[in-house]
Amino acid sequence: MFRRIGTAVVRHPVWTIVAWLIAAVAIVATAPSLPSNSDESSFLPKSYESIKAADLQQKAFPSAFTPSAIALYQRTDGGKLSQADLKDVARITTELGDKHIDQVQKVVPGPPSKDGRYTLTLVQMDSKKAGQPVQADAAKVLRDDVKQLAKGTDLEVKLGGSAAQALDQQDSSKRGEALIGIGTFVIILVTLLIIFRAPILAFLPLLLIGVVSAIANGLIAYATKLFGLQANSSVSSILIVVLFGVGTDYFLFLMFRYRERLRAGDEPKQAMINAVDRVGEAIASAAGAVIIAFLALVLSTLGFLKQMGPALAISVSVTLIAGLTLIPAVVSLIGPKVFWPSKSWQQEPANARFAALGRGVQRRPALTAAVSGLILLVLSLGTLGYKATFDLASGSMPKTKESMVVQDQMQTAYSAGAAAPTDVYLSSSDGKPLDRSAFDAYASKLGAVDGVASARMSQVNKAGTTADFTVTLKYEASTDKAIDAVGRVRDVAHADAPDGTEAVVGGMSSIYKDIDSAVNHDYRTVFPVAALLIMVILGLLLRSVVAPWYLIASVGLGFGATLGATVWIFQEAQNKPGLMFMLPVIMYLFVVAIGTDYNILMIARLREEAREGREPREAAGMALRHAGPTVAAAGFILAATFATMMLAGNALLTEMGFAVSFGIAVAAFVMAMFFTPSLTALIGHAAWWPGHADRAEPGVDAGSSPAADDEYQAAGRRG
């Protein structure tokens, strides 16, 4: 099949390129635009208690005051607020309300802090549009106006709250995307120039992947709108890296094999056909593993991951098609001039670095497997200390952003949970009015829960069937202590609800509690499904039942090593309370799926060498010699590309960038180069049971292999 694809593309390169350009223009011109949603509650399905509570609030208290923005005032000299200062705050609050800013429904004064150094203005916005860009725009106007109104006073004012956080997150994402894009471009360009010393070859993948990126983003927009998925700004940053990183990987897989066939004496067009034929199956299998692993995210209960899975799967699918059609078409048109001005493509380099590594694996496979396995195992021990944190807002932007400064100052000035109180909604189960005489006792029981600062009945709906009890926790909403405390609040709220009533618990801590449950569900569902499907792909590629087991086990070790190293560096060394809660899921899919690419490329080359008559150990050594440079180059570029995410300046992308780049480096330089080939050499022919995929083809021996032809041609030219 891949030979037929290569032949068709190389014979009709112009038509192939024209078809891609027409598709790009058509898709980009007609693709819908996507709003981004940063509301944490939108991540969860409606079956979770926190979402049921939010729905009940909308029905029972449609006009309930829930601040979307908070203006925090303090004196410029840091002293206590005077009566004149408080009059200025009252004036600012009134004038801010009189401006009738879009989305703003109510502006009211907030309580002063106990030490008298801070006070608040609370701003309510349309709850139906929480997390949407329109409220970030409103926050921008609010921030500018409140600072303008405070001019000429002794007050310093900062705007925080969820709408301001959405605004700061938006600005941070744009900056992060720009840095990631520039970093990715520079890394790919410089690395390809060093490897090939050919400017055309260095710029070519960037141009081609740019076309692929435009098409992929258009198709993602269609899919997101068609299936009603949630759009999220963090996905854009990840897409940049996936498209350019994976696209460059497939480009390198093809170009290294194309160069090898040219060195073996193939005519240029025939060399490209042979390259697609020989490496096409490995590229398709590698892409298939990635696509299936990403699609497994559809089983997630989190909206963020449900959106990410199809988006990344679409990106890799388009990249795969480009790797088998667009790239071969363009390169076949240019021919060997693509390597200009370098002449090194004409013969294999004299240095035998990878040949020496190959001989080492061939001679001592047991020692190689033991050392590389031990390294992975030791690093994996770090996973025992893993803890999750759920503060997406502070995780997705620097602590220096204004909304984050407000959040930190409010935790100091007020009760840590005051900025995001927990609400317990007590409803009549038979539709009759509630017995109000039981309210004080119920509030007392809620207030006595460990971790609760205060609890009071704040309002009852007009029908008298639902009461809202405001519970203020002692801890900031996203901390482990707050999540544990809200779990205890739920237990008491349910168990001690008066007869004929039922309770649901809402608020940010309740949402984080449910996100924690959802992530644990995903660990039990997404991980095994993705691993099983990748094993099926490996089994189909290798025609083996044995090899997929130790290959997926090695990748699992790589995942453990990556998470362990990330825990030690970010959680232990930097004394952080935990890693972002979604990191293990994302890491698993990137490290397991994309890391499998290198295992597939190496094992496919090992099988090819074995089919040409080599014994298992020799085949492993030759596979490392010839596939090693490809794996090293591709692994370095992809790891460095993901590392650019650390430039974004926020905890989520910094942790993700390190973890994925480290995991890919482990997959390429430990698993694919040493652990997998040495283990395969040790297991021998049994690795391919029940098939005989490694047995020599009839009439073929080691002397007729492409590698041997390569050596013969090179020797002839040197002679």
XYZ file of C-alpha atoms in Angstrom:
719
model
C 0.000 0.000 0.000
C 2.704 2.485 0.976
C 4.617 1.754 -2.211
C 1.500 2.591 -4.209
C 1.065 5.845 -2.274
C 4.711 6.776 -2.843
C 4.505 5.961 -6.546
C 1.302 7.984 -7.075
C 2.646 11.028 -5.219
C 6.080 11.015 -6.883
C 4.554 10.621 -10.359
C 2.060 13.462 -9.785
C 3.816 15.861 -7.370
C 2.320 19.076 -8.770
C -1.263 17.813 -8.534
C -0.596 16.627 -4.982
C 0.704 20.057 -3.934
C -2.187 21.866 -5.681
C -4.716 19.623 -3.901
C -3.177 20.507 -0.527
C -3.218 24.255 -1.278
C -6.858 24.160 -2.423
C -7.813 22.238 0.742
C -5.940 24.753 2.913
C -7.640 27.790 1.351
C -11.116 26.201 1.438
C -10.891 25.012 5.055
C -9.306 28.177 6.456
C -11.801 30.425 4.629
C -14.881 28.569 5.857
C -13.841 27.368 9.346
C -15.893 28.816 12.245
C -14.279 30.894 14.961
C -14.118 29.409 18.438
C -14.697 31.215 21.748
C -12.533 30.039 24.625
C -14.069 29.007 27.934
C -12.038 29.199 31.148
C -14.875 28.413 33.573
C -13.761 25.432 35.673
C -17.346 24.201 36.133
C -17.655 23.769 32.359
C -15.083 20.976 32.624
C -17.563 18.688 34.429
C -20.704 16.821 33.331
C -24.030 17.693 34.968
C -24.115 14.501 37.062
C -21.574 15.891 39.566
C -22.834 17.470 42.795
C -21.134 20.835 42.295
C -22.857 21.227 38.914
C -26.226 20.192 40.368
C -25.691 22.881 43.016
C -24.912 25.502 40.360
C -28.073 24.568 38.423
C -30.150 24.747 41.609
C -28.726 28.186 42.402
C -29.797 29.421 38.950
C -33.368 28.201 39.531
C -33.822 29.084 43.196
C -31.779 32.303 43.357
C -31.582 33.724 39.815
C -30.653 37.141 41.172
C -28.267 35.860 43.867
C -25.160 37.967 44.248
C -22.018 36.098 43.224
C -19.108 38.448 42.512
C -17.319 37.905 39.195
C -14.844 40.718 39.873
C -13.448 42.113 43.120
C -11.760 45.502 43.491
C -9.335 45.399 46.436
C -8.382 48.752 48.036
C -5.492 49.618 50.342
C -3.645 52.818 51.198
C -0.552 53.582 49.135
C 1.455 53.835 52.390
C 0.111 50.446 53.623
C -1.567 51.953 56.700
C -5.128 51.589 58.024
C -7.916 53.057 55.910
C -9.190 56.430 57.215
C -12.778 57.687 57.104
C -11.819 59.839 54.108
C -10.468 56.718 52.365
C -13.703 54.816 53.030
C -15.704 57.762 51.594
C -13.531 57.603 48.462
C -14.210 53.850 48.171
C -17.972 54.458 48.530
C -17.821 57.151 45.823
C -15.808 54.913 43.475
C -18.251 52.029 44.022
C -21.256 54.244 43.214
C -19.641 55.826 40.127
C -18.506 52.425 38.870
C -22.105 51.172 39.040
C -23.360 54.292 37.258
C -21.176 53.530 34.234
C -23.405 50.538 33.251
C -20.502 48.552 31.822
C -21.477 45.655 29.537
C -22.060 42.388 31.470
C -22.039 44.204 34.828
C -25.355 43.675 36.669
C -24.620 45.023 40.133
C -21.813 46.875 41.943
C -21.906 46.850 45.773
C -19.488 47.643 48.617
C -17.760 44.695 50.263
C -16.714 44.196 53.899
C -13.493 45.726 55.257
C -10.753 43.411 56.519
C -10.419 42.786 60.266
C -7.171 44.772 60.453
C -8.799 47.779 58.703
C -6.157 47.932 55.970
C -8.262 46.602 53.096
C -11.780 46.911 51.743
C -13.643 45.732 48.652
C -16.011 46.577 45.833
C -17.892 43.514 44.574
C -19.062 43.311 40.952
C -21.700 40.848 39.751
C -21.843 39.813 36.077
C -24.165 37.660 33.980
C -23.616 34.145 35.361
C -24.730 32.541 32.082
C -21.627 33.930 30.377
C -19.113 33.065 33.115
C -15.691 32.215 31.715
C -16.444 33.599 28.253
C -14.262 36.239 26.515
C -16.988 38.885 26.788
C -16.528 38.940 30.583
C -12.769 39.223 30.223
C -13.445 42.300 28.055
C -15.716 43.679 30.791
C -12.954 43.091 33.354
C -10.542 45.112 31.209
C -12.938 48.081 31.182
C -13.570 47.698 34.937
C -9.852 47.601 35.702
C -9.172 50.756 33.689
C -12.181 52.623 35.102
C -11.626 51.762 38.767
C -7.978 52.875 38.557
C -9.042 56.108 36.848
C -11.646 56.794 39.546
C -9.028 56.211 42.284
C -6.658 58.836 40.852
C -6.079 61.779 43.182
C -6.789 59.680 46.296
C -4.472 57.912 48.742
C -5.815 54.557 47.551
C -4.204 51.812 45.514
C -6.751 49.546 43.815
C -6.355 46.197 42.039
C -8.976 44.100 40.259
C -9.258 40.361 40.900
C -11.966 37.698 40.802
C -12.840 35.143 38.127
C -13.451 37.670 35.294
C -10.124 39.428 35.961
C -8.390 36.047 36.114
C -9.887 35.167 32.721
C -8.506 38.457 31.340
C -5.021 37.878 32.766
C -5.078 34.256 31.617
C -6.005 35.407 28.107
C -3.093 37.877 28.011
C -0.712 35.275 29.437
C -1.826 32.685 26.858
C -1.195 35.079 23.950
C 2.294 35.848 25.235
C 2.946 32.165 25.896
C 1.769 31.131 22.430
C 4.040 33.730 20.805
C 7.087 32.578 22.805
C 6.306 28.905 22.161
C 5.834 29.557 18.434
C 9.113 31.490 18.115
C 11.018 28.982 20.262
C 9.668 26.030 18.279
C 10.574 27.668 14.965
C 14.131 28.510 16.065
C 14.833 25.066 17.574
C 13.640 23.164 14.504
C 15.485 25.479 12.113
C 18.815 25.467 13.963
C 18.762 21.707 14.651
C 17.983 20.807 11.033
C 20.747 23.152 9.830
C 23.223 21.398 12.149
C 22.092 17.904 11.090
C 21.873 18.389 7.330
C 23.826 21.641 6.750
C 21.220 22.403 4.074
C 19.094 25.592 4.328
C 16.347 24.313 1.999
C 15.929 21.188 4.118
C 15.862 23.271 7.303
C 13.124 25.664 6.152
C 11.059 23.123 4.205
C 9.341 21.328 7.127
C 8.453 24.658 8.739
C 6.728 25.860 5.569
C 4.937 22.564 4.956
C 3.861 22.157 8.571
C 2.549 25.738 8.441
C 0.119 24.610 5.715
C -0.747 21.498 7.730
C -1.324 23.657 10.829
C -3.806 25.908 9.009
C -5.788 22.891 7.771
C -5.685 21.139 11.164
C -6.901 24.222 13.051
C -9.769 24.649 10.593
C -10.820 21.008 10.956
C -10.570 21.286 14.753
C -12.890 24.309 14.667
C -15.399 22.324 12.590
C -15.201 19.313 14.935
C -15.492 21.444 18.075
C -18.608 23.180 16.787
C -20.138 20.009 15.324
C -19.807 17.942 18.510
C -20.367 20.789 20.990
C -16.936 20.461 22.620
C -15.436 23.020 25.002
C -12.736 25.283 23.580
C -9.849 26.186 25.879
C -6.921 28.565 25.363
C -4.307 26.073 26.651
C -5.108 23.695 23.762
C -3.736 26.227 21.241
C -0.301 26.261 22.876
C -0.160 22.456 22.915
C -1.305 22.250 19.273
C 1.594 24.421 18.104
C 4.066 22.040 19.701
C 2.316 18.853 18.549
C 1.996 19.970 14.927
C 5.555 21.190 14.537
C 7.150 18.582 16.793
C 5.392 15.507 15.402
C 5.458 16.909 11.850
C 9.230 17.347 12.048
C 9.538 13.798 13.426
C 7.769 12.307 10.397
C 9.757 14.580 8.085
C 12.996 13.277 9.606
C 11.854 9.628 9.451
C 11.298 10.072 5.712
C 14.359 12.205 4.897
C 16.851 9.933 6.678
C 15.503 6.956 4.720
C 15.455 8.982 1.461
C 19.114 9.912 2.002
C 19.944 6.276 2.768
C 18.351 5.107 -0.504
C 20.236 7.797 -2.464
C 23.477 6.594 -0.908
C 22.564 3.049 -1.912
C 22.453 4.200 -5.559
C 18.714 4.657 -6.176
C 17.627 7.180 -8.823
C 16.160 10.227 -6.936
C 12.463 9.636 -7.677
C 12.840 5.911 -7.072
C 14.670 6.695 -3.825
C 11.626 8.621 -2.569
C 9.241 5.820 -3.603
C 11.436 3.301 -1.775
C 11.656 5.601 1.255
C 7.861 5.904 1.510
C 7.546 2.141 0.965
C 10.044 1.228 3.697
C 9.287 3.847 6.356
C 5.593 4.453 5.560
C 4.365 1.584 7.708
C 6.408 2.765 10.696
C 5.134 6.350 10.302
C 1.518 5.193 9.910
C 1.778 2.864 12.911
C 3.437 5.543 15.028
C 0.779 8.083 14.057
C -1.951 5.496 14.638
C -0.707 4.910 18.188
C -0.713 8.647 18.867
C -4.162 9.190 17.310
C -5.752 6.324 19.235
C -4.163 7.432 22.505
C -5.473 10.965 21.990
C -8.942 9.731 21.012
C -9.035 7.765 24.273
C -9.436 11.172 25.933
C -13.014 11.198 24.633
C -13.695 8.775 27.503
C -12.611 11.471 29.954
C -15.230 13.175 32.102
C -13.384 16.517 31.928
C -14.417 18.963 29.201
C -10.817 20.192 28.817
C -9.521 16.725 27.978
C -12.558 15.865 25.838
C -11.680 18.899 23.688
C -7.963 18.167 23.662
C -8.296 14.529 22.552
C -10.098 15.042 19.210
C -8.137 18.246 18.499
C -4.779 16.514 18.859
C -6.000 13.418 16.992
C -7.076 15.605 14.053
C -3.695 17.384 14.086
C -1.725 14.130 13.996
C -4.024 12.653 11.309
C -3.443 15.634 9.004
C 0.299 15.490 9.787
C 0.367 11.780 8.901
C -1.329 12.357 5.529
C 1.104 15.208 4.835
C 4.055 12.970 5.774
C 3.001 10.367 3.205
C 1.894 12.742 0.426
C 2.808 16.442 0.666
C 6.384 16.032 1.914
C 7.321 13.295 -0.627
C 5.725 15.350 -3.437
C 7.673 18.520 -2.630
C 10.987 16.730 -2.012
C 10.654 14.633 -5.195
C 10.200 17.863 -7.194
C 13.353 19.386 -5.687
C 15.356 16.152 -5.774
C 18.852 15.834 -4.235
C 19.225 19.631 -4.473
C 17.243 19.679 -1.229
C 20.575 18.801 0.478
C 22.427 21.759 -1.151
C 25.143 22.917 -0.558
C 26.205 19.947 1.588
C 27.659 16.905 -0.166
C 27.639 14.680 2.912
C 24.388 13.054 1.745
C 26.353 11.253 -0.988
C 28.115 8.875 1.389
C 27.768 7.544 4.895
C 29.902 9.499 7.401
C 33.135 7.864 8.458
C 32.384 8.316 12.177
C 30.859 5.227 13.705
C 29.292 6.589 16.886
C 25.991 4.790 16.440
C 27.766 1.772 14.984
C 29.782 1.575 18.225
C 26.614 1.867 20.306
C 25.071 -0.851 18.165
C 28.043 -3.143 18.758
C 27.768 -2.489 22.510
C 24.109 -3.546 22.538
C 24.939 -6.554 20.335
C 27.712 -7.766 22.679
C 26.110 -7.017 26.067
C 22.319 -6.906 25.700
C 21.693 -8.134 29.275
C 23.896 -5.414 30.826
C 22.360 -2.729 28.561
C 18.806 -3.789 29.447
C 19.615 -3.964 33.174
C 21.320 -0.541 33.376
C 18.702 1.300 31.287
C 15.866 -0.457 33.143
C 17.402 0.393 36.520
C 17.664 4.084 35.598
C 13.960 4.129 34.694
C 13.021 2.237 37.850
C 14.952 4.567 40.190
C 13.402 7.672 38.612
C 9.955 6.066 38.913
C 10.264 6.027 42.714
C 9.473 9.750 42.687
C 5.864 8.959 41.735
C 5.247 7.810 45.335
C 5.313 11.453 46.455
C 2.940 12.777 43.791
C 0.228 15.217 44.915
C -2.263 17.145 42.764
C -3.187 20.830 42.882
C -6.360 22.242 41.329
C -5.835 25.990 41.055
C -6.135 26.374 37.273
C -6.132 30.165 37.475
C -2.758 30.543 39.200
C -1.470 27.530 37.300
C -2.142 29.151 33.942
C -0.488 32.525 34.598
C 2.409 34.017 36.575
C 1.870 34.966 40.230
C 2.767 38.566 39.305
C -0.473 39.050 37.324
C -2.805 41.527 39.038
C -5.626 39.045 39.669
C -3.169 36.639 41.298
C -1.801 39.426 43.527
C -5.390 40.192 44.613
C -6.012 36.497 45.357
C -2.866 36.280 47.511
C -3.588 39.544 49.367
C -7.204 38.518 50.072
C -6.010 35.256 51.586
C -3.879 37.278 54.009
C -6.388 40.029 54.745
C -9.564 37.946 54.954
C -10.337 34.311 55.711
C -8.539 32.274 53.062
C -11.850 30.879 51.823
C -13.674 34.247 51.786
C -12.948 34.910 48.102
C -14.731 31.693 47.094
C -17.203 30.596 49.787
C -18.932 27.207 49.738
C -22.728 27.127 49.450
C -24.941 24.410 50.885
C -28.385 24.425 49.276
C -31.065 22.775 51.411
C -34.245 21.981 49.439
C -37.620 20.549 50.347
C -38.014 17.090 48.794
C -41.835 17.311 48.684
C -42.187 20.856 47.344
C -43.537 22.251 50.632
C -41.961 25.249 52.399
C -38.983 24.452 54.638
C -39.247 24.426 58.431
C -37.171 27.494 59.285
C -36.902 26.525 62.952
C -34.322 23.879 61.992
C -32.011 26.377 60.222
C -29.944 27.486 63.238
C -29.166 23.911 64.325
C -28.267 22.936 60.765
C -25.970 25.969 60.368
C -24.304 25.129 63.703
C -23.561 21.585 62.536
C -22.045 22.912 59.300
C -20.000 25.473 61.246
C -18.609 22.768 63.542
C -17.033 20.837 60.653
C -13.232 20.682 60.824
C -11.791 23.254 58.409
C -14.856 25.569 58.433
C -14.370 29.172 59.618
C -18.077 30.097 59.706
C -21.494 28.986 58.463
C -24.751 30.921 58.300
C -28.110 30.811 56.564
C -27.906 33.650 54.040
C -31.139 33.517 52.028
C -34.316 31.579 51.235
C -36.025 31.567 47.848
C -39.451 33.212 47.366
C -41.323 29.896 47.546
C -39.546 29.026 50.786
C -38.475 25.645 49.361
C -34.705 26.210 49.114
C -32.312 27.791 51.628
C -28.738 28.873 50.936
C -26.218 28.318 53.745
C -22.942 30.177 53.164
C -19.982 28.209 54.499
C -16.605 29.950 54.662
C -13.640 27.598 54.794
C -10.382 28.314 56.587
C -8.395 27.525 53.443
C -8.062 28.884 49.917
C -10.542 27.115 47.619
C -8.069 25.141 45.484
C -5.856 23.732 48.267
C -5.869 20.095 49.350
C -7.052 21.158 52.807
C -10.051 23.000 51.329
C -10.947 20.031 49.111
C -10.744 17.675 52.101
C -12.803 20.100 54.185
C -15.545 20.411 51.556
C -15.727 16.604 51.507
C -16.460 16.696 55.256
C -18.999 19.500 54.699
C -20.765 17.301 52.140
C -20.899 14.394 54.573
C -22.474 16.530 57.313
C -24.755 18.408 54.878
C -26.196 15.132 53.571
C -26.321 13.194 56.841
C -27.779 15.994 59.024
C -30.255 17.433 56.531
C -33.637 17.742 58.332
C -36.337 15.197 57.494
C -38.064 15.909 54.186
C -35.075 17.826 52.781
C -32.022 17.097 50.655
C -28.769 19.036 50.382
C -26.271 19.718 47.610
C -22.939 21.499 48.085
C -21.630 24.018 45.546
C -18.829 26.538 45.194
C -15.276 26.386 43.840
C -13.947 23.894 46.412
C -16.855 21.602 45.599
C -16.030 21.911 41.885
C -12.377 21.033 42.596
C -13.525 18.064 44.688
C -15.523 16.779 41.717
C -12.655 17.448 39.297
C -10.478 15.302 41.584
C -13.042 12.482 41.355
C -13.272 12.917 37.578
C -9.489 12.720 37.170
C -9.351 9.542 39.249
C -12.060 8.105 36.985
C -9.940 9.031 33.959
C -6.893 7.295 35.438
C -8.931 4.086 35.714
C -10.480 4.437 32.247
C -8.309 6.406 29.808
C -4.959 4.880 30.801
C -5.897 1.203 30.299
C -7.912 1.866 27.120
C -5.083 3.868 25.516
C -2.495 1.219 26.502
C -4.644 -1.615 25.159
C -5.265 0.122 21.818
C -1.572 0.962 21.402
C -0.747 -2.693 22.071
C -3.198 -3.723 19.337
C -1.444 -1.404 16.864
C 1.953 -2.773 17.885
C 0.648 -6.328 17.511
C -0.682 -5.612 14.001
C 2.547 -3.900 12.948
C 4.852 -6.585 14.332
C 2.546 -9.595 13.811
C 3.473 -10.582 17.345
C 1.742 -11.224 20.673
C 4.923 -11.087 22.787
C 6.630 -7.866 21.634
C 3.703 -5.482 22.383
C 3.737 -6.548 26.056
C 7.335 -5.634 26.793
C 7.192 -2.580 24.524
C 4.204 -1.125 26.383
C 5.801 -2.109 29.706
C 8.962 -0.211 28.748
C 6.890 2.829 27.801
C 5.053 2.514 31.133
C 8.433 2.580 32.892
C 9.275 5.695 30.876
C 6.060 7.316 32.091
C 6.875 6.435 35.699
C 10.398 7.828 35.337
C 9.046 11.050 33.845
C 6.425 11.624 36.541
C 8.970 10.750 39.230
C 11.523 13.245 37.905
C 8.836 15.942 37.608
C 7.737 15.351 41.221
C 11.302 15.638 42.479
C 12.092 18.808 40.510
C 8.846 20.787 40.850
C 7.211 19.397 43.975
C 10.139 18.472 46.217
C 12.990 20.772 45.115
C 10.734 23.830 44.674
C 8.571 22.935 47.690
C 5.298 23.229 45.767
C 2.095 21.782 47.257
C 1.570 19.612 44.179
C 1.568 19.332 40.395
C -1.329 20.447 38.189
C -4.022 17.767 38.432
C -4.253 17.088 34.693
C -0.493 16.641 34.241
C -0.325 12.828 34.643
C -3.104 12.280 32.079
C -1.465 14.568 29.520
C 1.987 13.189 30.298
C 0.772 9.614 29.946
C -0.717 10.271 26.538
C 2.220 12.258 25.190
C 4.961 10.084 26.621
C 3.198 6.776 25.942
C 1.815 7.723 22.521
C 4.553 9.907 21.046
C 7.283 8.022 22.901
C 6.024 4.851 21.242
C 6.939 6.446 17.878
C 10.621 5.863 18.565
C 10.072 2.340 19.814
C 8.096 1.607 16.642
C 10.769 3.088 14.367
C 13.540 1.128 16.126
C 11.660 -2.176 16.321
C 10.524 -1.861 12.688
C 14.146 -1.360 11.603
C 15.242 -4.252 13.821
C 12.651 -6.498 12.140
C 13.853 -5.313 8.727
C 17.453 -6.208 9.597
C 16.350 -9.601 10.977
C 14.377 -10.362 7.817
C 17.575 -9.931 5.855
C 19.088 -12.938 7.617
C 20.684 -11.461 10.719
C 20.491 -13.144 14.103
C 18.607 -11.233 16.877
C 21.679 -9.669 18.510
C 23.248 -8.597 15.225
C 19.893 -7.252 14.021
C 19.613 -5.149 17.191
C 23.114 -3.745 16.684
C 22.455 -2.889 13.021
C 19.065 -1.356 13.864
C 20.716 0.973 16.366
C 23.439 1.830 13.857
C 21.004 2.856 11.114
C 17.876 4.018 13.007
C 19.825 5.564 15.905
C 20.634 8.866 14.124
C 16.972 9.284 13.123
C 15.711 8.591 16.651
C 18.353 10.886 18.181
C 17.587 13.782 15.831
C 13.806 13.390 16.053
C 13.870 12.877 19.823
C 16.057 15.924 20.403
C 13.903 18.185 18.225
C 10.625 17.003 19.738
C 11.930 17.207 23.315
C 13.375 20.678 22.711
C 10.136 21.759 21.030
C 8.039 20.713 24.018
C 10.577 22.398 26.295
C 9.622 25.745 24.680
C 6.355 25.486 26.643
C 8.445 26.371 29.695
C 8.828 29.860 28.176
C 5.105 30.569 28.659
C 5.677 31.736 32.223
C 2.907 29.787 33.951
C 2.983 26.709 36.165
C 0.782 24.479 34.004
C 2.752 24.890 30.780
C 6.113 24.949 32.592
C 5.399 21.639 34.320
C 3.887 20.191 31.155
C 6.801 21.393 29.001
C 9.407 19.860 31.310
C 7.523 16.612 31.869
C 6.765 15.897 28.215
C 10.209 16.943 26.942
C 11.906 14.831 29.635
C 9.599 11.905 28.833
C 10.352 12.121 25.118
C 14.086 12.325 25.820
C 13.770 9.188 27.964
C 11.707 7.487 25.231
C 14.246 8.312 22.534
C 17.606 8.094 24.311
C 16.936 5.372 26.886
C 14.021 3.219 25.746
C 14.304 3.232 21.948
C 18.099 3.231 21.760
C 18.986 0.827 24.548
C 16.148 -0.797 26.502
C 13.976 -1.953 23.577
C 16.692 -3.282 21.209
C 18.638 -4.990 24.032
C 15.480 -6.631 25.400
C 14.488 -7.770 21.906
C 17.979 -9.187 21.375
C 17.761 -11.084 24.681
C 14.321 -12.559 23.962
C 15.443 -13.499 20.459
C 13.087 -15.149 17.971
C 10.500 -15.669 20.731
C 9.831 -11.886 20.681
C 7.995 -12.355 17.371
C 5.804 -15.296 18.463
C 3.429 -16.607 17.120
C 4.460 -15.154 13.748
C 7.816 -15.236 12.039
C 8.098 -11.555 11.188
C 11.829 -11.580 11.872
C 12.694 -14.552 9.646
C 14.656 -14.001 6.439
C 12.564 -13.673 3.317
C 13.091 -16.437 0.723
C 16.125 -15.784 -1.437
C 17.366 -12.908 0.740
C 20.469 -12.884 2.876
C 22.371 -10.346 4.878
C 24.541 -9.467 1.942
C 21.615 -8.049 0.005
C 20.305 -5.721 2.703
C 19.928 -1.999 2.077
C 22.473 -1.438 4.828
C 24.972 -3.706 3.085
C 24.228 -2.058 -0.281
C 24.817 1.281 1.408
C 28.197 0.162 2.731
C 29.132 -1.330 -0.662
C 28.246 1.850 -2.570
C 30.062 4.054 -0.064
C 33.131 1.815 -0.151
C 33.114 1.919 -3.945
C 33.052 5.717 -3.972
C 35.827 5.968 -1.370
C 37.873 3.432 -3.336
